[in-house]
Structure formats: structure tokens, C-alpha cells
Coordinates of C-alpha atoms in Angstrom, one line a residue:
Chain A
X1 CA -42.3 47.2 6.2
X2 CA -38.6 47.9 6.3
X3 CA -37.0 48.1 2.8
X4 CA -34.5 45.6 1.7
X5 CA -31.1 46.9 2.6
X6 CA -28.0 46.1 4.6
X7 CA -28.5 48.0 7.8
X8 CA -25.4 48.9 9.7
X9 CA -26.5 48.8 13.3
X10 CA -24.3 50.4 16.0
X11 CA -24.3 49.0 19.6
X12 CA -23.3 50.7 22.8
X13 CA -19.7 51.4 23.9
X14 CA -20.5 51.0 27.6
X15 CA -23.0 49.7 30.1
X16 CA -25.3 52.8 29.6
X17 CA -28.9 52.3 28.6
X18 CA -29.6 52.1 24.9
X19 CA -31.8 55.2 24.9
X20 CA -28.7 57.2 25.9
X21 CA -26.8 56.3 22.8
X22 CA -29.2 55.0 20.1
X23 CA -32.2 56.6 18.4
X24 CA -35.6 54.9 18.8
X25 CA -35.5 54.4 15.0
X26 CA -32.7 51.9 15.3
X27 CA -34.7 49.8 17.8
X28 CA -37.7 49.8 15.4
X29 CA -35.5 48.7 12.5
X30 CA -33.9 45.9 14.5
X31 CA -37.3 44.5 15.3
X32 CA -38.1 44.0 11.6
X33 CA -34.9 42.2 10.7
X34 CA -34.6 38.4 10.7
X35 CA -31.1 37.9 9.3
X36 CA -28.0 39.3 11.0
X37 CA -24.3 39.3 10.1
X38 CA -22.6 39.6 13.5
X39 CA -19.0 39.7 14.9
X40 CA -20.1 37.6 17.9
X41 CA -23.4 35.7 18.1
X42 CA -23.6 35.7 21.9
X43 CA -23.1 39.5 22.3
X44 CA -25.4 40.2 19.3
X45 CA -28.2 38.1 21.0
X46 CA -27.6 40.1 24.2
X47 CA -27.9 43.4 22.3
X48 CA -31.1 42.3 20.5
X49 CA -32.7 41.3 23.8
X50 CA -31.7 44.7 25.2
X51 CA -33.4 46.4 22.2
X52 CA -36.6 44.4 22.8
X53 CA -37.2 41.9 25.7
X54 CA -40.0 40.3 23.7
X55 CA -37.9 39.5 20.7
X56 CA -37.9 35.8 19.7
X57 CA -34.2 35.0 19.2
X58 CA -35.0 31.5 17.8
X59 CA -36.7 33.0 14.8
X60 CA -33.5 34.8 13.8
X61 CA -30.6 33.7 11.7
X62 CA -27.1 34.7 12.5
X63 CA -24.0 34.7 10.2
X64 CA -20.8 35.0 12.1
X65 CA -18.3 37.4 10.5
X66 CA -14.9 37.7 12.3
X67 CA -11.2 37.2 11.6
X68 CA -11.9 33.4 11.5
X69 CA -14.4 33.8 8.7
X70 CA -13.1 32.9 5.2
X71 CA -13.6 35.7 2.7
X72 CA -15.1 33.2 0.2
X73 CA -17.9 32.7 2.7
X74 CA -18.8 36.5 2.7
X75 CA -21.0 36.5 -0.4
X76 CA -23.3 33.6 0.7
X77 CA -24.1 35.6 3.8
X78 CA -25.9 38.2 1.6
X79 CA -28.3 35.7 0.1
X80 CA -31.3 36.8 2.1
X81 CA -30.7 40.4 1.0
X82 CA -30.3 39.3 -2.6
X83 CA -33.7 37.7 -2.1
X84 CA -35.2 41.0 -1.0
X85 CA -35.1 40.7 2.8
X86 CA -33.5 43.4 5.0
X87 CA -30.3 42.3 6.8
X88 CA -28.4 43.8 9.8
X89 CA -24.7 44.0 10.6
X90 CA -23.9 44.1 14.3
X91 CA -20.3 44.4 15.6
X92 CA -18.9 44.0 19.1
X93 CA -19.0 47.6 20.0
X94 CA -19.8 51.0 18.4
X95 CA -20.4 51.4 14.7
X96 CA -20.0 48.4 12.3
X97 CA -17.5 48.7 9.5
X98 CA -15.5 51.4 11.2
X99 CA -12.9 49.2 12.9
X100 CA -14.1 45.7 12.3
X101 CA -14.7 43.0 9.6
X102 CA -18.1 44.5 8.8
X103 CA -16.5 46.6 6.1
X104 CA -15.7 43.5 4.0
X105 CA -19.4 42.5 3.7
X106 CA -20.4 46.1 3.0
X107 CA -17.9 46.2 0.2
X108 CA -19.4 43.1 -1.3
X109 CA -22.9 44.6 -1.0
X110 CA -21.7 47.7 -2.8
X111 CA -20.1 45.7 -5.6
X112 CA -23.4 44.0 -6.2
X113 CA -25.3 47.3 -6.2
X114 CA -27.2 46.4 -3.0
X115 CA -28.5 49.2 -0.8
X116 CA -26.5 49.9 2.4
X117 CA -28.0 52.0 5.2
X118 CA -25.8 53.1 8.1
X119 CA -27.7 53.9 11.3
X120 CA -26.7 56.6 13.9
X121 CA -24.8 55.4 17.0
X122 CA -21.9 56.1 19.3
X123 CA -18.3 56.3 17.9
X124 CA -15.4 56.7 20.3
X125 CA -13.4 58.2 17.4
X126 CA -16.0 60.9 16.7
X127 CA -17.0 61.6 20.3
X128 CA -13.4 61.7 21.4
X129 CA -12.7 64.3 18.6
X130 CA -15.7 66.4 19.5
X131 CA -14.6 66.5 23.2
X132 CA -10.9 67.1 22.5
X133 CA -11.2 70.7 21.2
X134 CA -8.8 69.6 18.4
X135 CA -9.2 70.4 14.7
X136 CA -12.3 68.7 13.4
X137 CA -11.9 70.0 9.9
X138 CA -8.9 67.7 9.3
X139 CA -8.2 64.6 11.2
X140 CA -7.0 61.0 10.7
X141 CA -7.7 57.8 12.6
X142 CA -4.8 55.4 12.4
X143 CA -6.2 52.4 14.3
X144 CA -3.5 50.6 16.4
X145 CA 0.1 51.9 16.5
X146 CA 2.9 49.5 15.5
X147 CA 4.2 47.4 18.4
X148 CA 7.8 47.3 17.1
X149 CA 9.7 50.1 18.9
X150 CA 11.4 51.5 15.8
X151 CA 8.3 51.5 13.7
X152 CA 6.3 53.0 16.5
X153 CA 8.6 56.0 17.1
X154 CA 8.7 56.5 13.3
X155 CA 4.9 56.6 13.4
X156 CA 4.9 59.1 16.2
X157 CA 7.3 61.3 14.2
X158 CA 5.0 61.1 11.2
X159 CA 2.0 62.1 13.4
X160 CA 3.9 65.1 14.8
X161 CA 4.8 66.1 11.2
X162 CA 1.2 65.9 10.0
X163 CA 0.0 67.9 13.1
X164 CA 2.5 70.7 12.3
X165 CA 2.5 70.7 8.5
X166 CA -1.2 69.7 7.8
X167 CA -3.0 70.9 11.0
X168 CA -4.3 67.3 11.1
X169 CA -5.6 65.9 14.4
X170 CA -4.1 62.4 14.8
X171 CA -6.3 59.7 16.5
X172 CA -5.3 56.2 17.5
X173 CA -5.9 53.3 19.9
X174 CA -3.7 50.8 21.8
X175 CA -4.2 47.4 23.3
X176 CA -5.6 48.4 26.7
X177 CA -2.9 46.7 28.8
X178 CA -0.3 48.7 26.8
X179 CA -2.1 52.1 27.4
X180 CA 0.2 53.3 30.2
X181 CA 3.4 52.5 28.3
X182 CA 2.1 54.3 25.2
X183 CA 1.1 57.5 27.1
X184 CA 4.5 57.6 28.9
X185 CA 6.3 57.2 25.5
X186 CA 4.2 59.9 23.9
X187 CA 4.6 62.4 26.8
X188 CA 8.4 61.8 26.9
X189 CA 9.1 62.0 23.2
X190 CA 6.6 64.6 21.9
X191 CA 7.7 68.3 21.9
X192 CA 6.1 70.6 24.6
X193 CA 3.7 72.3 22.1
X194 CA 1.9 69.0 21.4
X195 CA -1.3 68.4 23.2
X196 CA -2.7 64.9 24.1
X197 CA -6.4 64.2 24.6
X198 CA -7.1 61.0 26.6
X199 CA -10.7 59.9 26.2
X200 CA -11.7 56.9 28.4
X201 CA -15.0 55.0 28.9
X202 CA -16.8 57.2 26.4
X203 CA -20.6 57.3 27.2
X204 CA -19.9 55.2 30.3
X205 CA -20.3 56.1 33.9
X206 CA -16.5 56.7 34.1
X207 CA -16.3 58.8 31.0
X208 CA -13.3 61.2 31.0
X209 CA -12.2 63.3 28.0
X210 CA -9.2 65.4 29.0
X211 CA -6.9 67.5 26.9
X212 CA -3.5 68.6 28.2
X213 CA 0.0 69.5 27.0
X214 CA 2.2 66.4 26.9
X215 CA 4.6 68.0 29.5
X216 CA 1.6 68.7 31.8
X217 CA 0.5 65.0 31.5
X218 CA 4.0 63.9 32.3
X219 CA 3.7 65.6 35.7
X220 CA 0.9 63.2 36.6
X221 CA 0.5 60.2 34.3
X222 CA -3.0 58.6 34.5
X223 CA -3.4 54.9 35.1
X224 CA -5.1 53.6 32.0
X225 CA -4.2 49.9 32.4
X226 CA -6.9 47.8 30.7
X227 CA -9.2 50.9 30.5
X228 CA -10.8 51.3 27.0
X229 CA -9.2 54.5 25.8
X230 CA -8.9 56.6 22.6
X231 CA -5.9 58.9 22.1
X232 CA -5.8 62.2 20.1
X233 CA -2.8 64.4 19.4
X234 CA -2.8 68.0 18.1
X235 CA -1.0 71.2 18.8
Chain B
X1 CA -30.5 67.6 37.7
X2 CA -28.1 67.7 34.7
X3 CA -24.4 68.0 35.8
X4 CA -22.5 71.1 34.9
X5 CA -20.7 70.4 31.7
X6 CA -20.4 71.7 28.1
X7 CA -22.8 69.4 26.2
X8 CA -22.0 69.0 22.5
X9 CA -25.5 68.5 21.0
X10 CA -25.7 67.1 17.5
X11 CA -28.6 68.2 15.2
X12 CA -30.1 66.4 12.2
X13 CA -28.4 66.4 8.7
X14 CA -31.7 66.3 6.9
X15 CA -35.5 66.8 7.3
X16 CA -35.9 63.4 9.0
X17 CA -37.6 63.2 12.4
X18 CA -35.3 63.7 15.3
X19 CA -36.1 60.2 16.7
X20 CA -34.5 58.8 13.6
X21 CA -31.1 60.3 14.3
X22 CA -31.0 61.3 18.0
X23 CA -31.2 59.3 21.2
X24 CA -34.0 60.3 23.6
X25 CA -31.3 61.1 26.1
X26 CA -30.3 64.1 24.0
X27 CA -33.8 65.5 24.0
X28 CA -33.9 65.1 27.8
X29 CA -30.6 66.9 28.3
X30 CA -31.6 69.8 26.0
X31 CA -34.7 70.4 28.1
X32 CA -32.5 71.0 31.2
X33 CA -30.1 73.5 29.6
X34 CA -30.7 77.3 29.7
X35 CA -27.5 78.6 28.0
X36 CA -26.5 77.7 24.5
X37 CA -23.5 78.5 22.3
X38 CA -24.9 78.3 18.8
X39 CA -23.6 78.8 15.2
X40 CA -26.9 80.3 14.2
X41 CA -29.6 81.5 16.7
X42 CA -32.6 81.1 14.4
X43 CA -31.8 77.5 13.4
X44 CA -30.9 76.6 17.0
X45 CA -34.3 77.9 18.1
X46 CA -35.9 75.8 15.4
X47 CA -34.0 72.7 16.6
X48 CA -35.0 73.3 20.2
X49 CA -38.7 73.7 19.3
X50 CA -38.4 70.4 17.4
X51 CA -36.9 68.7 20.5
X52 CA -39.8 70.0 22.7
X53 CA -42.7 72.0 21.4
X54 CA -43.5 73.2 25.0
X55 CA -40.0 74.7 25.5
X56 CA -40.0 78.4 26.4
X57 CA -37.4 79.9 24.1
X58 CA -37.6 83.3 25.9
X59 CA -36.1 81.8 29.1
X60 CA -33.0 80.7 27.2
X61 CA -29.8 82.6 26.5
X62 CA -28.0 82.2 23.2
X63 CA -24.3 83.1 22.5
X64 CA -23.6 83.2 18.8
X65 CA -20.3 81.5 17.7
X66 CA -19.4 81.7 14.0
X67 CA -16.7 83.0 11.8
X68 CA -17.8 86.6 12.7
X69 CA -17.2 86.0 16.4
X70 CA -14.0 87.4 17.8
X71 CA -11.8 84.8 19.5
X72 CA -11.5 87.1 22.6
X73 CA -15.2 86.8 23.0
X74 CA -15.1 83.0 23.4
X75 CA -14.1 82.8 27.1
X76 CA -16.9 85.1 28.3
X77 CA -19.4 82.7 26.7
X78 CA -18.4 80.0 29.2
X79 CA -19.3 82.2 32.2
X80 CA -22.5 80.2 33.1
X81 CA -20.6 76.9 33.0
X82 CA -17.9 78.5 35.2
X83 CA -20.7 79.4 37.5
X84 CA -21.8 75.7 37.7
X85 CA -24.6 75.7 35.1
X86 CA -24.8 73.2 32.2
X87 CA -24.3 74.6 28.7
X88 CA -25.0 73.3 25.2
X89 CA -23.2 73.8 21.9
X90 CA -25.4 73.5 18.8
X91 CA -24.0 73.8 15.3
X92 CA -25.8 74.2 11.9
X93 CA -25.8 70.5 11.1
X94 CA -24.4 67.3 12.4
X95 CA -22.0 67.1 15.3
X96 CA -20.6 70.3 16.9
X97 CA -16.8 70.8 16.9
X98 CA -16.3 68.4 14.0
X99 CA -16.3 70.8 11.1
X100 CA -17.4 74.1 12.7
X101 CA -16.3 76.8 15.2
X102 CA -17.5 74.8 18.1
X103 CA -14.0 73.2 18.5
X104 CA -12.6 76.6 19.6
X105 CA -14.9 76.9 22.6
X106 CA -14.3 73.2 23.5
X107 CA -10.6 73.9 23.5
X108 CA -11.1 76.8 25.9
X109 CA -13.3 74.6 28.2
X110 CA -10.5 72.0 28.1
X111 CA -7.8 74.5 29.0
X112 CA -9.9 75.6 32.0
X113 CA -10.4 72.0 33.2
X114 CA -14.2 72.2 32.5
X115 CA -16.1 69.0 31.8
X116 CA -17.0 68.4 28.2
X117 CA -19.7 65.9 27.2
X118 CA -20.2 64.9 23.5
X119 CA -23.7 63.5 22.7
X120 CA -24.4 60.9 20.1
X121 CA -25.7 62.1 16.7
X122 CA -25.5 61.8 12.9
X123 CA -22.1 62.4 11.2
X124 CA -22.0 62.4 7.4
X125 CA -18.3 61.6 7.7
X126 CA -18.8 58.5 9.8
X127 CA -22.0 57.3 8.2
X128 CA -20.5 57.8 4.7
X129 CA -17.5 55.7 5.8
X130 CA -19.7 52.9 7.3
X131 CA -21.7 52.7 4.1
X132 CA -18.7 52.9 1.7
X133 CA -17.2 49.5 2.4
X134 CA -13.8 51.2 2.6
X135 CA -11.1 50.8 5.2
X136 CA -12.5 51.9 8.6
X137 CA -9.3 51.0 10.5
X138 CA -7.4 53.9 8.9
X139 CA -9.1 56.9 7.4
X140 CA -8.6 60.7 7.1
X141 CA -11.1 63.5 6.7
X142 CA -9.6 66.5 4.8
X143 CA -12.5 69.0 4.8
X144 CA -12.7 71.0 1.6
X145 CA -10.2 70.4 -1.2
X146 CA -8.2 73.4 -2.4
X147 CA -9.9 75.5 -5.1
X148 CA -6.7 76.4 -6.9
X149 CA -6.3 73.8 -9.8
X150 CA -2.6 73.1 -9.2
X151 CA -3.0 72.7 -5.4
X152 CA -6.1 70.6 -5.9
X153 CA -4.4 68.2 -8.3
X154 CA -1.4 68.0 -5.9
X155 CA -3.9 67.1 -3.1
X156 CA -5.5 64.4 -5.2
X157 CA -2.1 62.9 -5.9
X158 CA -1.3 62.9 -2.2
X159 CA -4.6 61.2 -1.5
X160 CA -3.9 58.5 -4.1
X161 CA -0.4 58.1 -2.5
X162 CA -1.9 57.6 1.0
X163 CA -4.5 55.2 -0.3
X164 CA -1.9 53.0 -1.9
X165 CA 1.0 53.4 0.6
X166 CA -1.0 53.6 3.9
X167 CA -4.3 51.9 3.0
X168 CA -5.9 55.0 4.3
X169 CA -9.4 55.9 3.2
X170 CA -9.6 59.6 2.1
X171 CA -12.7 61.6 2.9
X172 CA -13.5 65.1 1.8
X173 CA -16.3 67.6 0.8
X174 CA -16.8 70.3 -1.8
X175 CA -18.9 73.4 -2.0
X176 CA -22.2 71.9 -3.4
X177 CA -22.3 73.9 -6.6
X178 CA -18.8 72.6 -7.5
X179 CA -19.7 68.9 -6.8
X180 CA -20.1 67.9 -10.5
X181 CA -16.8 69.5 -11.5
X182 CA -15.0 67.7 -8.7
X183 CA -16.4 64.3 -9.5
X184 CA -15.5 64.7 -13.2
X185 CA -11.9 65.7 -12.3
X186 CA -11.5 62.8 -9.9
X187 CA -12.9 60.2 -12.3
X188 CA -10.7 61.5 -15.1
X189 CA -7.5 61.8 -13.2
X190 CA -7.5 58.9 -10.7
X191 CA -6.2 55.5 -11.9
X192 CA -8.7 52.7 -12.7
X193 CA -8.0 50.7 -9.4
X194 CA -9.3 53.7 -7.3
X195 CA -12.9 53.5 -6.0
X196 CA -15.0 56.5 -5.3
X197 CA -17.9 56.5 -2.8
X198 CA -20.5 59.2 -3.3
X199 CA -22.7 59.7 -0.3
X200 CA -25.6 62.2 -0.7
X201 CA -28.4 63.4 1.6
X202 CA -27.3 61.0 4.4
X203 CA -30.3 60.2 6.7
X204 CA -32.6 62.1 4.3
X205 CA -35.3 60.7 2.0
X206 CA -33.0 60.9 -0.9
X207 CA -30.1 59.1 0.8
X208 CA -27.7 57.4 -1.6
X209 CA -24.4 55.8 -0.6
X210 CA -22.8 54.3 -3.7
X211 CA -19.3 52.9 -4.2
X212 CA -17.9 52.4 -7.8
X213 CA -14.6 52.3 -9.6
X214 CA -13.7 55.8 -11.0
X215 CA -13.9 54.5 -14.6
X216 CA -17.3 53.0 -13.9
X217 CA -18.5 56.4 -12.6
X218 CA -17.1 58.1 -15.7
X219 CA -19.5 56.1 -17.9
X220 CA -22.4 57.8 -16.1
X221 CA -21.6 60.9 -14.0
X222 CA -24.3 61.7 -11.4
X223 CA -25.7 65.2 -11.1
X224 CA -24.7 66.4 -7.7
X225 CA -25.2 70.1 -8.3
X226 CA -26.1 71.8 -5.0
X227 CA -26.7 68.3 -3.4
X228 CA -25.1 67.9 0.1
X229 CA -22.5 65.2 -0.6
X230 CA -19.5 63.6 1.0
X231 CA -16.8 61.9 -1.0
X232 CA -14.7 59.0 -0.1
X233 CA -11.7 57.5 -2.0
X234 CA -10.1 54.1 -1.6
X235 CA -8.7 51.2 -3.6

């Protein structure tokens, strides 16, 4: 019997089979949980079916947690766990609580002294870093860069500074339809000794993780329009 | 037949069974690779035997890559991959190239336009962050803190600054026999609104991921002497 804890359950990043990106252990755990806090009910259902075709979705309870959820509704979601039943957190892609609302409910669980158990799964941040060849002893993930042009170029300057002064790899993402504009701006504004790693469709059939100097990229800018991509900068 | 690439092969962080922390896919890939770049030959052999008891270790070639390896010896290690054969990188624990010499050989592979393929596996940094309830949209891993008292307290001040100003979770490690001293220093010097997450033995039987305010920790300091631990700070 699975112990009562808040299990953080990663999902795939791409259309690859689950056994490519998730340990069997995760599938076993999922099968023993009846209450799930999810970012999107439909895709969570799809994921659970993929884990186990024979799973009876109708016996499960889903609590939706996304930007529309009021924070005062978070604590009530944990009632089953407070009552001694295991619960799962499932986000839209990758690892829950890394770049999604899952972190809020984990924080509440922690504040109540409830057990939290993260499970192993794919992270585009970590896999991008592994594949980049950049410094993995010091790195920062910044999420989305500012949209405002002034703020954005200030952010890029700050990243350059931290690469040079702190030997810290800088990792970030962009809204996919703005990818091309971002890459062009980076390659034009960053000094020649800065390297850019572009990691697209990680774990997917079109996976590409390529590191080049910014001036080298400038010679042949890739088309990343609407392609899920993570960007890494270092020297 | 596995395509020619430099496969970054994570290993376990604890004594847990491999199916708890690694996808079946990794085990399949490992079985098709004959040339491995490893941090420690003995533990790499042990890992490969754990993946597949029937594996014939004597048919495999190992290239040792650690702090004793001269950087001019790195490129030669990639000869089999240059010749079209898949190669694997295996570090002592967790994900290769994140906090070990693997990153250097990945950088060389990237500079030669060779394909790099990171595989999914456990990362104490990522799993600690997932379980902490801290901000996963902006975070930094700093590796080891400075040993020198002045530099260390300056570093702690800087972390506090980035937590408050940039809402950036700060993640770091310490040499295990210094864990207790570090926790005591953090809890005494950080302001009351700072929270500390202590994540020990991640994926292991003694796994504990606990977030508390620094003043709350101060009331009852845990004994982390020689226990593998990752530390996270946020507000």
C-alpha cells in the first residue's frame, strides 16, 4: 500500500512512449492514487490512461489547479491527504512544481508538515543543461524573459554579466511564436565569446540540442517558430 | 541499432532499485553501448551489472574522466563516436554533466558537431526543488558554498538579496561533514522571513524533504553530519 504523501508525478514532454521517460515505479504509484491535483483535467486523464489502459477514471477525483484557481481553494484540495490518503500532482508537461502552479500546493503541504515525494521524470531545463556542455556546477533558470524591449535588453546584459563574473550558465524560455525574434536579438547583441545552446523537442522525435557561438548562429538562424525550445547561454 | 550519439546516462542517487529512478529505455540503451566515458570505472561497472546481470563487462571499453584527467586527453576519448559508434557518459551519482567533469567532454562533442542525447534520471537539485514548494519559475544552483568565512557570509548575503529582489530560489550543497555547521550558520544569520528546505537522501529509504522558516529550524537543528543533503533557500 502506497504511503500517504503528496506525490509529484512528472509527465512526458513529447509524444515519446512513457517507458522512454518515466521509471516503472511512477506507473505503479499512479495506479494506487485516487485523488489528483491537476493543471488540466483532460490531459491528466489522457496521461493516466497512457500509464494504465485498464485504469477506471470514474473512480478518481480531480482537483483543478491553474491560474484560474483561487489560492484560498488550495488548502481544501489537500483534505484527502490530511485524511491519510496518497495524492498526486500532475502538470501539463514535465515535472510538477518546477514551472507551474503545483509549487503553491506543495508549499501548503510543507507548511502543514505533510510528506512530499517528488518522482523522477523528464525536465527540459536539466536535460538541456546536460546536453549543452555548459557549466552544470553553477546555473540559473530564469523562466520567461521580459517582453518589454528595454527590460529585456537589461536582462540580457545581466545574464552576460553573470556568465562572465560568476561562471553561471543562464537558462530561459520564450513564448514559442517569439522564439525566432529572441534568437536573432541574442545573436546580434551578445559578444562573440558567448555561446548559445538551442534545445528543441527534448525527448521527442525531432530532438536537437546544439551549442554554437552566437556569431556562428548568426550565419544561419534556425526556424524555431512555435517549436518548444529551451535556451542556454554560457561562454 | 542505437544511433551514434554521446548518451548521457544518469545513475541512482541512493540504494533504491533502478526501476524506481530510471526509465526502461535507459537500460535498453546501455545494453547497446560498448564504449563508456566514466568518472570511476569500478562504480560504472557496478552500475552496468545492475542494469543487466548478463552484460559482459570484458567486451566494454572504459575511458576514465575525472579531475586527474588531462584536458588534452578528452578529445581522444570521443574517437569511437567519431567512428560512428554510440558512446555513454556515466558519472558517480545522478545526472552526468550537471555537477561533474562530464560537461567538458559534452562541450567537445558539441564543438565537433557530434550528437548528444541526455537520458532521464534522478537529480537531487530538481527533485529537491520540486519538493521544497519554492519558486520553480526562477532558481539558481550554486554548487558548493565558499569555505572561507568572509566569502561565505558574503555569498549568503547575495543569496538573500536574490531571493528578495529577484524571487529566485537559491540551491546549494556542502561537503557532508560540514552540513551541521552550515545549517547552524544559515539559521542564525538569515532573517526570519527566509525559509530553508533541507532535502536528504533523495530517492533513498531515508528520504526527507522538509521546508521550514530558519527560526523554526533553529529551535531544533537536524543532525546532517555526513548525510548527503541539498539545501534550498527562499522566502
